[in-house]
Coordinates of C-alpha atoms and ligand atoms in Angstrom, one line a residue:
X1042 CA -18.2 11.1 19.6
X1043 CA -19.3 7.4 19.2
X1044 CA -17.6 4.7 21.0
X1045 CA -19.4 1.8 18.3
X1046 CA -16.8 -0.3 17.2
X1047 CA -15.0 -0.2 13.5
X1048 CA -16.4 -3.4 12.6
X1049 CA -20.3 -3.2 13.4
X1050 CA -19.9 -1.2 9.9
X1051 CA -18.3 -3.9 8.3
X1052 CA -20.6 -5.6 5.8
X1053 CA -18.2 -8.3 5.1
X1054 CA -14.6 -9.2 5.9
X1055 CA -13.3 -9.9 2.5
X1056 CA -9.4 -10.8 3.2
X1057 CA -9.5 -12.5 7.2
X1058 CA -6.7 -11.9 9.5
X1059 CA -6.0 -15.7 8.9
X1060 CA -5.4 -15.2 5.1
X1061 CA -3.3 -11.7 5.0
X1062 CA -0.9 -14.0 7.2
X1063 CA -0.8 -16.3 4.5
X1064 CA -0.6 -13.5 1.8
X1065 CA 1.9 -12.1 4.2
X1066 CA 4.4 -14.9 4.5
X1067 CA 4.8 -15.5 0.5
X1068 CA 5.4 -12.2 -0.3
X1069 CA 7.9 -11.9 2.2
X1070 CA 9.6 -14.8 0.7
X1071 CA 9.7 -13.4 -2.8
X1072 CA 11.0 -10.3 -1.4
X1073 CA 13.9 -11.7 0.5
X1074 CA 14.9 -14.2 -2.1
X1075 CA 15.5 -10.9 -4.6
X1076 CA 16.6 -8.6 -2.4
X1077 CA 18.2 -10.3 0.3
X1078 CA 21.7 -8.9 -0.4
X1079 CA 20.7 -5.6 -1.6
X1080 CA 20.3 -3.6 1.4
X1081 CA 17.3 -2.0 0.0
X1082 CA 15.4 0.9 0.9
X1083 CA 12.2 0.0 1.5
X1084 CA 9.8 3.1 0.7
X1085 CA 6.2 3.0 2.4
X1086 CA 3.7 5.2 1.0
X1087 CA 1.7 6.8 3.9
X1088 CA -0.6 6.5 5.4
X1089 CA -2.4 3.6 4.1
X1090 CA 0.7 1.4 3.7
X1091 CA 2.1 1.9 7.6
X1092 CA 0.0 -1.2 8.8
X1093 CA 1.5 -3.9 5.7
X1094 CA 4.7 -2.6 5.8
X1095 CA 5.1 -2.7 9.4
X1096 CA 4.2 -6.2 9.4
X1097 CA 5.9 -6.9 5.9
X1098 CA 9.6 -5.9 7.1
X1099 CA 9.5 -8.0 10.1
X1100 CA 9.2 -11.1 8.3
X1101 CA 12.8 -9.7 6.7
X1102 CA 15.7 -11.2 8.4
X1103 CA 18.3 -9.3 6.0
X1104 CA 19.7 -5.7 6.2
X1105 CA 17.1 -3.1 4.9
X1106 CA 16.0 0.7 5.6
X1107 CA 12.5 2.0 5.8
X1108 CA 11.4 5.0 4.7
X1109 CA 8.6 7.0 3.6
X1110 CA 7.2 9.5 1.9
X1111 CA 3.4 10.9 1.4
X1112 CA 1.7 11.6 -1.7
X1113 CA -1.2 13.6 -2.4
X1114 CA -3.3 14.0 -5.8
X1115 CA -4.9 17.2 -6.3
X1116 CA -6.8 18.4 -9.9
X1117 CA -10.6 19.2 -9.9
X1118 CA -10.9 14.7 -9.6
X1119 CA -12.3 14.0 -13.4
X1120 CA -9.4 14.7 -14.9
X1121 CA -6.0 12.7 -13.4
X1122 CA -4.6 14.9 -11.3
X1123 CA -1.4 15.8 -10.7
X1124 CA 0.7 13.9 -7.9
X1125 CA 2.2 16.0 -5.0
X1126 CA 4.9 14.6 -2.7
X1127 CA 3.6 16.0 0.9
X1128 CA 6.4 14.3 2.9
X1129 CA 9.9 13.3 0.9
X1130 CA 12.1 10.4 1.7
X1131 CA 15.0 11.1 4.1
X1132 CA 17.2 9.0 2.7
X1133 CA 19.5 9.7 -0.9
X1134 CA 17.6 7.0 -3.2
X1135 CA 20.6 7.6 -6.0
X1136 CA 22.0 4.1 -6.2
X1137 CA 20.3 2.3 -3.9
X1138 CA 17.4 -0.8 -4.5
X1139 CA 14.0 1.1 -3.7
X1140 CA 11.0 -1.2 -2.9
X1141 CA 7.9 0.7 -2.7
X1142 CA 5.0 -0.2 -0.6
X1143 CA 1.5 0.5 -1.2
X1144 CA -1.5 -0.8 0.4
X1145 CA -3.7 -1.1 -2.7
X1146 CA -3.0 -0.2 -6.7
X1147 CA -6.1 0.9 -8.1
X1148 CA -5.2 3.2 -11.1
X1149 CA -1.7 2.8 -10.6
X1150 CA -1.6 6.8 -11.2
X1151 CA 0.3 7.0 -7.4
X1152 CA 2.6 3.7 -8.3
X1153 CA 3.9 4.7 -11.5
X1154 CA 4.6 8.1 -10.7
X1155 CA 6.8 7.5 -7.6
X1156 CA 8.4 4.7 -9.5
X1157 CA 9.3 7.6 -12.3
X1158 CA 10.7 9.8 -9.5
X1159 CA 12.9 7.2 -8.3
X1160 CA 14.4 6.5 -11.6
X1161 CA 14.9 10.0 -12.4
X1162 CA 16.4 10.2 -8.8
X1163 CA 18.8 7.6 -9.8
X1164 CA 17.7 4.7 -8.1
X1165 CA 19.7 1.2 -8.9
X1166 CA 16.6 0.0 -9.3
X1167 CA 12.5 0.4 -8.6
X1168 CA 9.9 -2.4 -7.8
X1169 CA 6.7 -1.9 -6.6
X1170 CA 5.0 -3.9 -3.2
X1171 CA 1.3 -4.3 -3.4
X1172 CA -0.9 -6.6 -0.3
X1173 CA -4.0 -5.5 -2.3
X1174 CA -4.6 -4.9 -6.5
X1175 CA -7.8 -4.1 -8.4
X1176 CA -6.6 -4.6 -11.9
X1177 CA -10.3 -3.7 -13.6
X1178 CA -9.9 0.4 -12.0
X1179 CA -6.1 1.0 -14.2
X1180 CA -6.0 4.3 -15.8
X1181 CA -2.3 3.5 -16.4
X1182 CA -0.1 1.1 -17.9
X1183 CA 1.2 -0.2 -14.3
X1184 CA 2.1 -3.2 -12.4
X1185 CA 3.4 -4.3 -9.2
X1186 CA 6.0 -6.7 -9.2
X1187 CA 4.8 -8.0 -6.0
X1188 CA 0.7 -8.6 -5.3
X1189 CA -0.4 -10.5 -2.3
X1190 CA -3.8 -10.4 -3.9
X1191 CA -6.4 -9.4 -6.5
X1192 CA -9.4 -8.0 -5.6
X1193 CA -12.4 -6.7 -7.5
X1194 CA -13.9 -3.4 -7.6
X1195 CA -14.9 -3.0 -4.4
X1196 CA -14.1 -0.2 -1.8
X1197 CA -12.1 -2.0 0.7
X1198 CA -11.0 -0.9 4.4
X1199 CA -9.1 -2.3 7.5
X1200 CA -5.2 -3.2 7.8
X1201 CA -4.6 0.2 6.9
X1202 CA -6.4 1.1 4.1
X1203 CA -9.3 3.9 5.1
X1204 CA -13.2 5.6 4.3
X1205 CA -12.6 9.3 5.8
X1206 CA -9.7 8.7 7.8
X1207 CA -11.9 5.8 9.5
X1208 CA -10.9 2.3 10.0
X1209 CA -7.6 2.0 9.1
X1210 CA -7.6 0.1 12.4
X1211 CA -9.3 -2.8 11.5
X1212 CA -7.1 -6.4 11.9
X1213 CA -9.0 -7.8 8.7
X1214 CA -9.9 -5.9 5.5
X1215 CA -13.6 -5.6 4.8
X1216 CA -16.1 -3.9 2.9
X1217 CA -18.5 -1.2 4.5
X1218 CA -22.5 -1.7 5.0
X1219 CA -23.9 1.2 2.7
X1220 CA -25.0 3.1 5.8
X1221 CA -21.7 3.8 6.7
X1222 CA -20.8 5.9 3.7
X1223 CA -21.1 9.3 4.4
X1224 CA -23.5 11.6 1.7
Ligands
LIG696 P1 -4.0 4.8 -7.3 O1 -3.5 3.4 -7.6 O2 -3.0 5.9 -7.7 O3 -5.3 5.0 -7.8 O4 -4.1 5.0 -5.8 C1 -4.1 4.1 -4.9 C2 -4.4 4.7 -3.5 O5 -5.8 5.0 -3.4 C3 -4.1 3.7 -2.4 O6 -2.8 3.9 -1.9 C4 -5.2 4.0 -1.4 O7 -4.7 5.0 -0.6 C5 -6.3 4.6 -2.2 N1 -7.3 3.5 -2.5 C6 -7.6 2.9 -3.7 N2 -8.6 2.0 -3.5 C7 -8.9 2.0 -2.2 C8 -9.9 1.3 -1.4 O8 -10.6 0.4 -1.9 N3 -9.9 1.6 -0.1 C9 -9.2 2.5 0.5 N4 -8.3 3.2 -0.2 C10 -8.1 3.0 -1.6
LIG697 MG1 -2.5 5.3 -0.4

């Protein structure tokens, strides 16, 4: 077991701690100015959104619930796969405002089919919460109503977002030298 620290594989911090404050602060205000009479239920998407979210919903001074569910996609990984809830909400979505929360919208495959679910679950209504969006990697017709910022294709980790279940710890998020990638 190595005791190295997450960031001596960080080639590059690509979004500081400094700016995902920033990011941070304007998304919470375009939240709270739709949805600050709504009581919504505010649906993290684990595990890579628990870090955003946790620091999104305490920036909201009106009454919300959190929840959260996890989804997996299995399929032999060419073709799309098929998306599998592994944990469910525990709250009754049917007529309430859902806001789900991602950490990054990449093909938009995970995105659109929760927001799907949550309309056929009755939902008053579905809007999606991105920090992080790589338009260039769609595969569907998606997109978040709220983005705190476009990236490029890159392969991003830190505030959540991981390589192997590594380095979702990170306070900034960064890219990875090439040597950390396991072959
Ligand atoms: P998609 O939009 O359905 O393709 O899936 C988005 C999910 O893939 C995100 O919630 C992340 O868990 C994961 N993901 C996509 N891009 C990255 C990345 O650059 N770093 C880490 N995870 C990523
Ligand atoms: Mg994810």
């Amino acid at each position: 077991m190595s005791d190295r620290s997450p960031r001596e594989d960080v080639a590059e911090v690509l979004v500081s701690e400094q700016e995902i404050q920033e990011v941070l602060d304007d998304l919470a205000q375009r939240v709270t100015s739709d949805y600050a009479d709504k009581n919504p239920l505010v649906v993290g998407v684990l595990t890579g959104a628990f870090v955003f979210l946790a620091d999104l919903v305490r920036r909201l001074d009106f009454p919300l619930e959190v929840d959260f569910v996890a989804a997996a996609s299995y399929g032999d990984g060419t073709v799309a796969g098929k998306l599998e809830l592994t944990k469910d909400v525990n709250r009754d979505p049917n007529q309430r405002h859902v806001l789900l929360v991602d950490d990054i919208l990449d093909t938009a495959r995970t995105l659109s089919t929760l927001t799907e679910l949550f309309v056929e679950r009755g939902a008053a209504s579905v809007r999606a919460c991105c920090l992080l969006d790589k338009p260039s990697r769609r595969a569907v017709d998606f997109n978040a109503d709220y983005v705190g910022l476009e990236i490029p294709d890159l392969f991003v980790v830190g505030y959540g977002l991981d390589y192997a279940y590594g380095y979702r710890n990170l306070p900034f998020i960064g890219v990875l030298r090439a040597e950390s990638y396991r072959t």
